[in-house]
């Protein structure tokens, strides 16, 4: 405020109103507390949960193998899905009508049939094509393989899950690309950039902000969808616990073991997604909010400062503590 | 200092027009937007295009760097047809690669800035020189810093576009276009999206650029700029050039009723 200017009027006393009461909240607290207590009681008393079995198998070797197989299958199938999705999305946005309608037909087919059916199909592909050969179209083959030896259960799982995922991912990527302002493409073209370069350097990095949240969803969904291959001869976490409970009949505890692992991995993926979103949010917000660890650190530092200040001068209030 | 625009060797004779339009037509379906635009812009000249909205002035500007395809007529920049090649009496469409090459020599500044929001000011400026022209990053960075200083934003190199005001963003956008060392600059209503108090900074940069000898075509509603900086003024309405001439004369004594009517509304 410069000299000569009108001074701001004195600030009136801060409002200290009686807050609205929320009796409904207390009812909700009571109901939920009772339910939680019942669950805790059941867990403690009901020996059929067989907590010791859970303990025994949580880090069992074949369970861990199952976890690794699930992770590996998720990663590879998602990689196929993301790459395929980007290619299909770019194809659908192409000016070439043959290319864009081929992508449309692909998406129509793979979204329109159940993924379990597709998985079973890939596991039985040998029935349709007993041999696969590399050669000229309609011409002689240079080398021929037996389909069953080439399409292993793992490869069949990857094909079934990945090709299906590509159809879904392509719509997510397309939405992301369409969300980027056309002015961006124009400005880049005016600078002499060509289509693929514009896509890679200008459009996709901005589209990522729209693409990542649903892709996180898809990854978490994929992690659990991999359990479908237990129906078709693949190997993953659910298969490994099934093998154990088929031998010892401890079905519930082993399903709990599997669920704990699914939950753990999902939680890790959620954290990964959070940081990935922050990375691609650069330039979009004036200041990014602090991450949870940063918040914790700031809270701790404030606490330390407040206690230090309090020790020597005892009666002074904790100004700026703001818990 | 902004370097003198590098004149291509074939245009050693300064009398060759930088931009020449002959009977340029453009239509979207049945809607005729440009109905035969003919004009010439000489090197180092500043031409201002004015006219009511929908008169086709922005469309014409976008035709000059082939963001829009023309339907009839001839349009050339520095003696070279835009977007086409004439061979054996027929026009052949240019490949995307060649269109891109032509565009590297024509800078464009947009009404809505269109900076890349995920890159800092400096990254915005070096992107095309490095990725399109293959300039070394250090060299591009140095040039970018000179340009930022030129537009008065040397302290904003690491700022992202949305940390900048509209006027600052537009000045970065001008620096980004200049980084390609263009021989022609197109301005599409560069100050129309700005708060009034920010317009002056952008106009000052453009005036400096004109003084340095850049060839410029400016679609604008800033009559003051047109009068003081423009070498020629074109008034367009309904897809045709209604009136053209020295800006001072046209603005003071419009010969056509339509020009008079338009100017009475904006002045």
Coordinates of C-alpha atoms in Angstrom, one line a residue:
Chain A
X1 CA 0.0 0.0 0.0
X2 CA 1.5 3.3 -1.1
X3 CA 1.3 6.6 0.8
X4 CA -1.7 8.9 0.3
X5 CA -3.9 5.8 -0.2
X6 CA -6.9 5.0 1.8
X7 CA -6.1 2.8 4.8
X8 CA -7.9 -0.5 5.0
X9 CA -10.6 -0.4 7.7
X10 CA -9.7 -2.1 10.9
X11 CA -10.5 -5.8 10.8
X12 CA -13.6 -6.7 12.8
X13 CA -13.5 -9.5 15.4
X14 CA -13.3 -13.0 14.0
X15 CA -16.6 -14.8 13.9
X16 CA -17.1 -17.4 16.6
X17 CA -20.4 -19.1 15.8
X18 CA -21.9 -22.1 17.5
X19 CA -21.2 -25.0 15.0
X20 CA -24.1 -27.0 13.5
X21 CA -24.6 -30.3 15.4
X22 CA -24.4 -33.6 13.5
X23 CA -26.2 -36.2 15.5
X24 CA -26.3 -38.5 12.5
X25 CA -22.5 -38.8 12.6
X26 CA -22.6 -40.2 16.1
X27 CA -25.2 -42.8 15.1
X28 CA -23.0 -43.8 12.2
X29 CA -20.0 -44.0 14.5
X30 CA -21.9 -46.3 16.9
X31 CA -23.1 -48.6 14.1
X32 CA -19.7 -49.0 12.5
X33 CA -18.0 -49.4 15.9
X34 CA -20.3 -52.3 16.7
X35 CA -19.7 -54.0 13.3
X36 CA -15.9 -53.6 13.6
X37 CA -16.0 -55.0 17.2
X38 CA -18.0 -58.0 15.9
X39 CA -15.5 -58.7 13.2
X40 CA -12.5 -58.3 15.5
X41 CA -14.2 -60.6 18.1
X42 CA -14.9 -63.2 15.4
X43 CA -11.3 -63.1 14.1
X44 CA -10.1 -63.6 17.7
X45 CA -12.6 -66.3 18.7
X46 CA -13.4 -68.2 15.5
X47 CA -10.7 -70.8 15.2
X48 CA -11.9 -71.8 11.7
X49 CA -10.0 -68.8 10.3
X50 CA -6.9 -70.8 11.2
X51 CA -4.6 -67.8 11.6
X52 CA -1.6 -70.0 12.1
X53 CA -2.2 -71.5 8.6
X54 CA -2.2 -68.0 7.2
X55 CA 1.1 -67.3 9.0
X56 CA 2.6 -70.6 7.8
X57 CA 1.8 -70.1 4.1
X58 CA 2.1 -66.3 3.7
X59 CA 5.8 -66.6 2.8
X60 CA 5.6 -70.2 1.6
X61 CA 7.9 -70.8 -1.4
X62 CA 5.3 -71.8 -3.9
X63 CA 3.0 -68.9 -2.8
X64 CA 5.9 -66.5 -3.4
X65 CA 6.5 -68.1 -6.8
X66 CA 2.8 -67.5 -7.5
X67 CA 3.1 -63.9 -6.5
X68 CA 6.1 -63.4 -8.8
X69 CA 4.3 -65.2 -11.7
X70 CA 1.3 -62.9 -11.2
X71 CA 3.5 -59.8 -11.2
X72 CA 5.4 -60.9 -14.3
X73 CA 2.2 -61.7 -16.1
X74 CA 0.6 -58.4 -15.1
X75 CA 3.7 -56.4 -16.3
X76 CA 4.0 -58.2 -19.6
X77 CA 0.3 -58.2 -20.4
X78 CA 0.1 -54.5 -19.5
X79 CA 3.1 -53.7 -21.6
X80 CA 1.4 -55.4 -24.6
X81 CA -1.8 -53.6 -23.7
X82 CA -0.2 -50.1 -23.4
X83 CA 1.9 -50.4 -26.6
X84 CA -0.9 -52.0 -28.5
X85 CA -3.3 -49.3 -27.1
X86 CA -1.1 -46.4 -28.3
X87 CA -0.7 -48.0 -31.7
X88 CA -4.5 -48.6 -32.0
X89 CA -5.3 -45.1 -30.8
X90 CA -3.0 -43.5 -33.3
X91 CA -4.5 -45.7 -36.0
X92 CA -8.0 -44.8 -35.0
X93 CA -7.2 -41.1 -35.3
X94 CA -5.4 -41.6 -38.7
X95 CA -6.7 -39.8 -41.8
X96 CA -6.4 -43.1 -43.7
X97 CA -9.9 -44.7 -43.6
X98 CA -8.6 -48.2 -44.0
X99 CA -6.2 -47.9 -41.1
X100 CA -8.8 -46.2 -38.8
X101 CA -11.5 -48.7 -39.5
X102 CA -9.2 -51.7 -39.0
X103 CA -8.5 -50.3 -35.5
X104 CA -12.2 -49.9 -35.0
X105 CA -12.9 -53.5 -36.0
X106 CA -10.1 -54.7 -33.7
X107 CA -11.5 -52.8 -30.7
X108 CA -15.0 -53.9 -31.5
X109 CA -14.0 -57.6 -31.5
X110 CA -11.7 -57.7 -28.5
X111 CA -14.0 -55.6 -26.3
X112 CA -17.0 -57.5 -27.5
X113 CA -16.0 -61.0 -26.4
X114 CA -15.3 -62.1 -22.8
X115 CA -11.6 -62.1 -21.9
X116 CA -12.1 -65.7 -20.5
X117 CA -13.3 -66.9 -23.9
X118 CA -10.3 -65.2 -25.5
X119 CA -7.9 -66.9 -23.0
X120 CA -9.4 -70.3 -23.7
X121 CA -9.1 -69.6 -27.4
X122 CA -5.4 -68.8 -27.2
X123 CA -4.8 -72.0 -25.1
X124 CA -6.5 -74.0 -27.8
X125 CA -5.0 -72.2 -30.8
X126 CA -3.2 -75.4 -31.7
X127 CA -6.6 -77.0 -32.6
X128 CA -7.1 -74.4 -35.3
X129 CA -3.5 -74.1 -36.5
X130 CA -1.6 -77.2 -35.6
X131 CA 1.6 -75.7 -37.1
X132 CA 2.9 -72.1 -37.6
X133 CA 5.3 -71.2 -40.3
X134 CA 7.3 -68.3 -41.3
X135 CA 7.2 -67.6 -45.0
X136 CA 5.5 -65.8 -47.9
X137 CA 1.7 -65.2 -47.8
X138 CA 0.1 -68.1 -49.6
X139 CA 3.6 -69.2 -50.5
X140 CA 6.1 -71.7 -49.2
X141 CA 7.2 -71.5 -45.5
X142 CA 10.9 -71.2 -44.6
X143 CA 10.5 -72.7 -41.2
X144 CA 7.6 -74.4 -39.4
X145 CA 6.9 -74.9 -35.7
X146 CA 4.4 -76.9 -33.8
X147 CA 1.9 -74.5 -32.4
X148 CA 1.7 -76.2 -29.0
X149 CA 5.4 -75.9 -28.5
X150 CA 5.6 -72.3 -29.6
X151 CA 2.5 -71.0 -27.7
X152 CA 3.4 -71.9 -24.2
X153 CA 0.8 -71.5 -21.4
X154 CA 2.6 -68.2 -20.4
X155 CA 2.5 -66.9 -24.0
X156 CA -1.1 -67.8 -24.4
X157 CA -1.9 -66.0 -21.1
X158 CA 0.0 -62.9 -22.3
X159 CA -1.7 -63.0 -25.7
X160 CA -5.2 -63.4 -24.2
X161 CA -4.8 -60.7 -21.6
X162 CA -2.6 -58.3 -23.5
X163 CA -4.5 -58.2 -26.8
X164 CA -7.8 -57.7 -24.9
X165 CA -6.2 -55.0 -22.8
X166 CA -4.9 -53.2 -25.9
X167 CA -8.5 -52.7 -27.0
X168 CA -9.4 -51.0 -23.7
X169 CA -6.2 -49.0 -23.5
X170 CA -6.6 -47.7 -27.0
X171 CA -9.8 -45.9 -26.0
X172 CA -8.1 -44.5 -22.9
X173 CA -5.1 -43.3 -25.0
X174 CA -7.5 -41.8 -27.6
X175 CA -9.4 -39.9 -24.9
X176 CA -6.1 -38.5 -23.7
X177 CA -5.0 -37.5 -27.2
X178 CA -8.3 -35.8 -27.8
X179 CA -8.1 -33.9 -24.6
X180 CA -5.0 -32.0 -25.7
X181 CA -5.9 -28.6 -27.2
X182 CA -5.6 -28.5 -31.0
X183 CA -3.7 -25.3 -30.7
X184 CA -0.8 -27.3 -29.4
X185 CA -0.6 -29.3 -32.6
X186 CA -0.9 -26.2 -34.7
X187 CA 1.8 -24.4 -32.8
X188 CA 4.1 -27.4 -33.2
X189 CA 3.4 -27.7 -36.9
X190 CA 4.0 -24.0 -37.4
X191 CA 7.5 -24.6 -35.9
X192 CA 8.1 -27.2 -38.6
X193 CA 7.6 -30.3 -36.4
X194 CA 6.3 -33.4 -38.1
X195 CA 3.4 -35.5 -37.0
X196 CA 5.2 -38.3 -35.1
X197 CA 7.5 -35.8 -33.4
X198 CA 4.5 -33.7 -32.4
X199 CA 2.8 -36.8 -31.0
X200 CA 5.8 -37.9 -29.0
X201 CA 7.1 -34.6 -27.7
X202 CA 4.0 -32.4 -27.4
X203 CA 0.7 -34.3 -27.5
X204 CA 1.4 -37.6 -25.6
X205 CA 3.2 -35.9 -22.6
X206 CA 0.1 -33.8 -22.1
X207 CA -2.3 -36.6 -22.8
X208 CA -0.5 -38.6 -20.0
X209 CA -2.4 -36.6 -17.3
X210 CA -5.6 -37.9 -18.7
X211 CA -4.3 -41.4 -19.5
X212 CA -2.6 -42.3 -16.2
X213 CA -5.5 -42.5 -13.7
X214 CA -7.6 -44.9 -15.8
X215 CA -4.4 -46.8 -16.7
X216 CA -3.7 -47.3 -13.0
X217 CA -7.2 -48.6 -12.8
X218 CA -6.5 -51.0 -15.7
X219 CA -3.3 -52.2 -14.1
X220 CA -4.9 -53.0 -10.8
X221 CA -7.7 -54.7 -12.6
X222 CA -5.2 -56.7 -14.7
X223 CA -3.4 -57.8 -11.6
X224 CA -6.6 -59.5 -10.5
X225 CA -7.8 -60.6 -14.0
X226 CA -4.6 -62.7 -14.3
X227 CA -6.3 -65.1 -11.8
X228 CA -8.5 -66.1 -14.8
X229 CA -5.7 -68.1 -16.2
X230 CA -6.2 -70.5 -13.4
X231 CA -9.1 -71.8 -15.5
X232 CA -6.9 -72.3 -18.6
X233 CA -3.7 -74.0 -17.4
X234 CA -1.6 -70.9 -16.8
X235 CA 0.3 -70.4 -13.5
X236 CA 0.0 -67.5 -11.1
X237 CA -0.8 -66.7 -7.4
X238 CA -4.3 -68.3 -7.3
X239 CA -3.1 -71.5 -9.0
X240 CA -0.3 -71.8 -6.4
X241 CA -2.7 -71.5 -3.5
X242 CA -5.2 -73.8 -5.2
X243 CA -2.6 -76.5 -5.4
X244 CA -1.9 -76.2 -1.7
X245 CA -5.5 -76.2 -0.6
X246 CA -6.4 -79.1 -2.9
X247 CA -3.9 -81.1 -0.9
X248 CA -4.7 -79.9 2.6
X249 CA -8.3 -78.6 2.3
X250 CA -7.5 -75.4 4.2
X251 CA -9.3 -73.3 1.6
X252 CA -10.3 -70.2 3.5
X253 CA -6.9 -69.5 5.1
X254 CA -5.2 -69.9 1.8
X255 CA -7.6 -67.6 0.0
X256 CA -6.8 -65.1 2.8
X257 CA -3.1 -65.5 2.0
X258 CA -3.8 -64.8 -1.7
X259 CA -6.0 -61.8 -0.8
X260 CA -3.3 -60.4 1.4
X261 CA -0.8 -60.5 -1.4
X262 CA -3.3 -59.1 -3.9
X263 CA -4.0 -56.2 -1.5
X264 CA -0.3 -55.6 -0.8
X265 CA 0.6 -55.4 -4.5
X266 CA -2.4 -53.2 -5.3
X267 CA -1.3 -50.8 -2.5
X268 CA 2.2 -50.6 -4.0
X269 CA 0.8 -49.9 -7.4
X270 CA -1.5 -47.2 -6.0
X271 CA 1.6 -45.4 -4.5
X272 CA 3.4 -45.8 -7.8
X273 CA 0.5 -44.2 -9.7
X274 CA 0.4 -41.3 -7.3
X275 CA 4.0 -40.4 -8.0
X276 CA 3.6 -41.0 -11.8
X277 CA 0.7 -38.6 -11.8
X278 CA 2.8 -36.0 -10.0
X279 CA 5.5 -36.3 -12.6
X280 CA 3.2 -35.7 -15.5
X281 CA 1.4 -32.9 -13.7
X282 CA 4.5 -30.7 -14.0
X283 CA 3.7 -27.3 -15.4
X284 CA 0.0 -27.8 -14.8
X285 CA -0.4 -26.4 -11.3
X286 CA 1.4 -23.4 -9.9
X287 CA 2.7 -25.4 -7.0
X288 CA 2.2 -29.1 -6.4
X289 CA 0.9 -30.1 -3.1
X290 CA 3.4 -31.9 -0.9
X291 CA 3.6 -35.7 -1.0
X292 CA 2.5 -37.6 2.2
X293 CA 6.2 -38.2 3.2
X294 CA 6.8 -34.5 2.8
X295 CA 3.7 -33.7 4.9
X296 CA 4.9 -36.1 7.6
X297 CA 8.4 -34.5 7.6
X298 CA 6.9 -31.0 7.8
X299 CA 4.6 -32.0 10.6
X300 CA 7.6 -33.5 12.5
X301 CA 9.7 -30.4 11.9
X302 CA 6.9 -28.2 13.2
X303 CA 6.5 -30.4 16.2
X304 CA 10.3 -30.3 17.0
X305 CA 10.4 -26.5 16.6
X306 CA 7.3 -26.1 18.8
X307 CA 8.7 -28.2 21.6
X308 CA 12.1 -26.5 21.4
X309 CA 10.5 -23.1 21.7
X310 CA 8.4 -24.2 24.6
X311 CA 11.2 -25.6 26.8
X312 CA 13.1 -22.4 27.7
X313 CA 10.1 -20.0 27.9
X314 CA 7.5 -22.0 29.6
X315 CA 4.3 -19.9 29.6
X316 CA 4.5 -18.7 26.0
X317 CA 1.8 -20.1 23.7
X318 CA 2.8 -22.3 20.7
X319 CA 2.5 -19.7 18.0
X320 CA 2.3 -21.2 14.5
X321 CA 2.0 -24.7 15.8
X322 CA -1.2 -25.2 13.9
X323 CA -1.8 -28.9 14.5
Chain B
X1 CA 19.8 -8.1 -30.7
X2 CA 17.8 -10.2 -33.1
X3 CA 19.8 -11.3 -36.1
X4 CA 18.9 -9.9 -39.5
X5 CA 16.6 -12.4 -41.2
X6 CA 18.8 -14.6 -43.4
X7 CA 17.8 -14.0 -47.0
X8 CA 17.9 -17.1 -49.1
X9 CA 20.5 -16.8 -51.9
X10 CA 17.9 -16.8 -54.7
X11 CA 16.3 -13.6 -53.3
X12 CA 19.4 -11.5 -53.6
X13 CA 17.4 -8.9 -55.4
X14 CA 15.5 -7.1 -52.7
X15 CA 12.6 -6.3 -55.1
X16 CA 11.3 -9.9 -54.9
X17 CA 8.2 -10.0 -52.7
X18 CA 8.5 -12.0 -49.5
X19 CA 4.9 -13.0 -49.7
X20 CA 2.8 -12.9 -52.9
X21 CA -0.8 -13.8 -53.1
X22 CA -2.6 -14.0 -56.4
X23 CA -6.4 -14.5 -56.4
X24 CA -6.3 -16.7 -53.3
X25 CA -9.6 -18.6 -52.6
X26 CA -10.5 -20.6 -49.6
X27 CA -13.8 -22.3 -48.8
X28 CA -15.0 -24.7 -46.2
X29 CA -17.6 -26.8 -48.0
X30 CA -20.0 -24.2 -49.5
X31 CA -18.8 -21.4 -47.3
X32 CA -16.4 -19.1 -49.1
X33 CA -14.0 -17.6 -46.7
X34 CA -11.5 -16.0 -49.0
X35 CA -12.8 -14.8 -52.4
X36 CA -9.7 -13.8 -54.3
X37 CA -7.1 -12.2 -52.1
X38 CA -4.2 -10.6 -54.0
X39 CA -1.4 -8.8 -52.2
X40 CA 2.4 -8.4 -51.9
X41 CA 4.6 -8.0 -48.9
X42 CA 8.1 -6.9 -49.5
X43 CA 11.0 -8.0 -47.4
X44 CA 11.5 -5.9 -44.2
X45 CA 7.9 -4.6 -44.5
X46 CA 5.2 -4.8 -41.8
X47 CA 1.8 -5.4 -43.1
X48 CA -1.2 -5.1 -40.8
X49 CA -4.5 -6.8 -41.6
X50 CA -7.6 -5.4 -40.1
X51 CA -11.3 -6.2 -40.5
X52 CA -14.4 -7.4 -38.7
X53 CA -14.4 -10.9 -37.3
X54 CA -15.3 -13.5 -39.9
X55 CA -13.7 -11.4 -42.6
X56 CA -11.1 -14.1 -43.4
X57 CA -8.0 -12.3 -42.1
X58 CA -6.9 -15.1 -39.7
X59 CA -7.7 -17.7 -42.4
X60 CA -5.5 -15.9 -44.9
X61 CA -2.7 -15.8 -42.4
X62 CA -3.0 -19.5 -41.7
X63 CA -2.9 -20.2 -45.5
X64 CA 0.5 -18.5 -45.6
X65 CA 2.2 -21.3 -43.6
X66 CA -0.2 -24.0 -45.0
X67 CA -2.1 -24.6 -41.8
X68 CA -5.0 -24.2 -44.2
X69 CA -5.0 -25.4 -47.8
X70 CA -6.1 -22.9 -50.4
X71 CA -8.6 -24.0 -53.1
X72 CA -7.6 -21.7 -55.9
X73 CA -5.0 -19.0 -56.8
X74 CA -1.3 -18.9 -56.0
X75 CA 0.4 -18.2 -52.8
X76 CA 4.2 -18.0 -52.5
X77 CA 6.7 -17.1 -49.8
X78 CA 10.1 -15.9 -50.9
X79 CA 9.4 -17.0 -54.4
X80 CA 8.4 -20.6 -53.4
X81 CA 4.8 -21.8 -53.7
X82 CA 3.3 -22.7 -50.3
X83 CA 2.3 -26.4 -50.0
X84 CA 2.7 -27.2 -53.7
X85 CA 5.2 -27.6 -56.4
X86 CA 4.6 -26.7 -60.0
X87 CA 5.9 -29.3 -62.4
X88 CA 4.9 -29.8 -66.0
X89 CA 2.1 -27.2 -65.8
X90 CA 0.5 -29.1 -62.9
X91 CA 0.5 -28.5 -59.2
X92 CA 1.7 -31.3 -57.0
X93 CA 1.0 -31.4 -53.3
X94 CA 4.1 -31.3 -51.2
X95 CA 5.0 -34.1 -48.9
X96 CA 4.5 -33.5 -45.2
X97 CA 8.3 -33.3 -44.8
X98 CA 8.6 -30.5 -47.3
X99 CA 5.7 -28.6 -45.9
X100 CA 7.4 -28.8 -42.5
X101 CA 10.6 -27.5 -44.0
X102 CA 8.8 -24.5 -45.5
X103 CA 7.2 -23.8 -42.1
X104 CA 10.6 -23.7 -40.3
X105 CA 11.2 -20.4 -42.2
X106 CA 7.9 -18.9 -41.2
X107 CA 7.3 -18.0 -37.5
X108 CA 3.8 -17.8 -36.2
X109 CA 2.4 -16.3 -33.1
X110 CA -1.1 -17.2 -32.0
X111 CA -3.9 -15.4 -30.2
X112 CA -3.9 -18.0 -27.4
X113 CA -0.1 -18.3 -27.2
X114 CA -0.2 -22.1 -27.5
X115 CA 3.0 -22.5 -25.4
X116 CA 3.7 -26.2 -24.5
X117 CA 2.5 -26.2 -20.9
X118 CA 4.7 -29.2 -19.9
X119 CA 7.9 -27.4 -20.8
X120 CA 9.6 -24.4 -19.2
X121 CA 10.0 -21.2 -21.2
X122 CA 13.5 -22.2 -22.2
X123 CA 12.5 -25.7 -23.2
X124 CA 9.6 -24.3 -25.3
X125 CA 12.1 -22.1 -27.1
X126 CA 14.8 -24.8 -27.8
X127 CA 12.4 -27.6 -28.7
X128 CA 12.1 -26.9 -32.4
X129 CA 15.7 -25.8 -33.0
X130 CA 17.0 -28.9 -31.4
X131 CA 14.5 -31.5 -32.6
X132 CA 13.7 -30.0 -36.1
X133 CA 16.9 -28.3 -37.1
X134 CA 19.3 -30.5 -35.1
X135 CA 21.0 -27.6 -33.4
X136 CA 23.3 -28.5 -30.5
X137 CA 21.5 -28.1 -27.2
X138 CA 24.1 -25.7 -25.7
X139 CA 24.0 -23.5 -28.7
X140 CA 20.2 -23.5 -28.8
X141 CA 20.1 -22.7 -25.1
X142 CA 22.5 -19.8 -25.5
X143 CA 20.4 -18.4 -28.4
X144 CA 17.2 -19.0 -26.3
X145 CA 18.7 -17.0 -23.5
X146 CA 19.5 -14.1 -25.8
X147 CA 16.0 -14.2 -27.2
X148 CA 14.5 -14.2 -23.7
X149 CA 16.6 -11.2 -22.8
X150 CA 15.4 -9.6 -26.0
X151 CA 11.8 -10.0 -25.0
X152 CA 12.6 -8.8 -21.4
X153 CA 12.2 -12.2 -19.7
X154 CA 15.7 -13.4 -19.0
X155 CA 14.7 -14.2 -15.4
X156 CA 11.8 -16.5 -16.5
X157 CA 13.8 -19.2 -18.3
X158 CA 12.8 -21.9 -15.9
X159 CA 9.2 -20.8 -15.4
X160 CA 6.4 -23.0 -16.7
X161 CA 3.8 -21.2 -18.9
X162 CA 1.1 -21.1 -16.3
X163 CA 3.4 -19.4 -13.9
X164 CA 3.6 -16.5 -16.4
X165 CA 1.1 -13.8 -17.1
X166 CA -0.6 -13.7 -20.5
X167 CA 1.7 -10.9 -21.7
X168 CA 4.8 -12.9 -20.6
X169 CA 3.5 -16.0 -22.3
X170 CA 3.0 -14.2 -25.5
X171 CA 6.5 -12.8 -25.4
X172 CA 7.9 -16.3 -24.8
X173 CA 5.8 -17.5 -27.8
X174 CA 7.5 -14.7 -29.9
X175 CA 10.9 -15.8 -28.7
X176 CA 10.0 -19.4 -29.5
X177 CA 9.1 -18.5 -33.1
X178 CA 12.2 -16.4 -33.5
X179 CA 14.4 -19.3 -32.3
X180 CA 14.0 -20.9 -35.7
X181 CA 15.5 -17.7 -37.3
X182 CA 12.5 -17.3 -39.6
X183 CA 12.5 -14.9 -42.6
X184 CA 8.8 -14.0 -42.0
X185 CA 6.7 -13.7 -38.9
X186 CA 3.0 -14.1 -38.8
X187 CA 1.0 -12.7 -35.9
X188 CA -2.6 -13.8 -35.4
X189 CA -4.2 -11.2 -33.1
X190 CA -1.3 -11.5 -30.7
X191 CA -2.8 -9.1 -28.1
X192 CA -6.5 -9.9 -28.3
X193 CA -6.4 -12.4 -25.4
X194 CA -4.4 -10.1 -23.1
X195 CA -5.5 -7.9 -20.2
X196 CA -5.3 -4.3 -21.4
X197 CA -2.3 -3.4 -19.2
X198 CA -0.2 -6.2 -20.7
X199 CA -0.8 -5.3 -24.3
X200 CA 1.9 -2.7 -24.3
X201 CA 4.8 -5.1 -23.5
X202 CA 4.0 -7.4 -26.3
X203 CA 3.5 -4.5 -28.8
X204 CA 6.9 -3.1 -27.7
X205 CA 8.6 -6.4 -28.5
X206 CA 6.9 -6.5 -31.9
X207 CA 7.9 -2.9 -32.7
X208 CA 11.5 -3.7 -31.8
X209 CA 11.3 -6.7 -34.2
X210 CA 10.0 -4.5 -37.0
X211 CA 12.8 -2.0 -36.3
X212 CA 15.3 -4.8 -36.7
X213 CA 14.0 -5.4 -40.2
X214 CA 11.8 -8.5 -39.8
X215 CA 9.1 -9.0 -42.4
X216 CA 5.8 -9.2 -40.5
X217 CA 2.2 -9.8 -41.3
X218 CA 0.0 -8.8 -38.3
X219 CA -3.7 -9.5 -37.9
X220 CA -4.6 -7.0 -35.3
X221 CA -7.2 -4.7 -33.7
X222 CA -4.5 -2.4 -32.4
X223 CA -5.0 0.6 -34.7
X224 CA -2.3 2.6 -33.0
X225 CA 0.3 -0.2 -33.7
X226 CA -0.9 -0.3 -37.3
X227 CA -0.6 3.4 -37.7
X228 CA 2.9 3.7 -36.1
X229 CA 4.6 0.5 -37.1
X230 CA 2.8 -0.7 -40.2
X231 CA 4.2 0.0 -43.7
X232 CA 1.0 -1.0 -45.3
X233 CA -2.5 -1.7 -44.1
X234 CA -5.1 -4.0 -45.6
X235 CA -8.8 -3.8 -44.7
X236 CA -10.6 -7.1 -45.3
X237 CA -14.3 -7.7 -45.2
X238 CA -16.3 -10.7 -46.3
X239 CA -13.3 -12.5 -47.8
X240 CA -12.0 -9.7 -50.0
X241 CA -9.5 -6.9 -49.7
X242 CA -11.7 -3.8 -49.6
X243 CA -9.0 -1.2 -49.2
X244 CA -5.2 -1.1 -48.8
X245 CA -2.6 1.5 -48.6
X246 CA -0.5 3.5 -46.3
X247 CA -1.8 3.0 -42.8
X248 CA -1.9 6.6 -41.9
X249 CA -3.9 7.5 -45.0
X250 CA -6.3 4.6 -44.8
X251 CA -7.0 5.2 -41.1
X252 CA -7.4 9.0 -41.5
X253 CA -9.3 9.0 -44.8
X254 CA -10.8 5.7 -45.7
X255 CA -12.1 5.7 -49.3
X256 CA -14.7 3.0 -48.9
X257 CA -17.9 3.2 -47.0
X258 CA -17.3 -0.3 -45.4
X259 CA -13.9 0.8 -44.1
X260 CA -15.3 4.0 -42.7
X261 CA -18.1 2.0 -41.0
X262 CA -15.6 -0.4 -39.5
X263 CA -13.2 2.2 -38.3
X264 CA -16.0 4.3 -36.8
X265 CA -16.8 1.3 -34.5
X266 CA -13.2 0.5 -33.4
X267 CA -11.5 3.8 -33.2

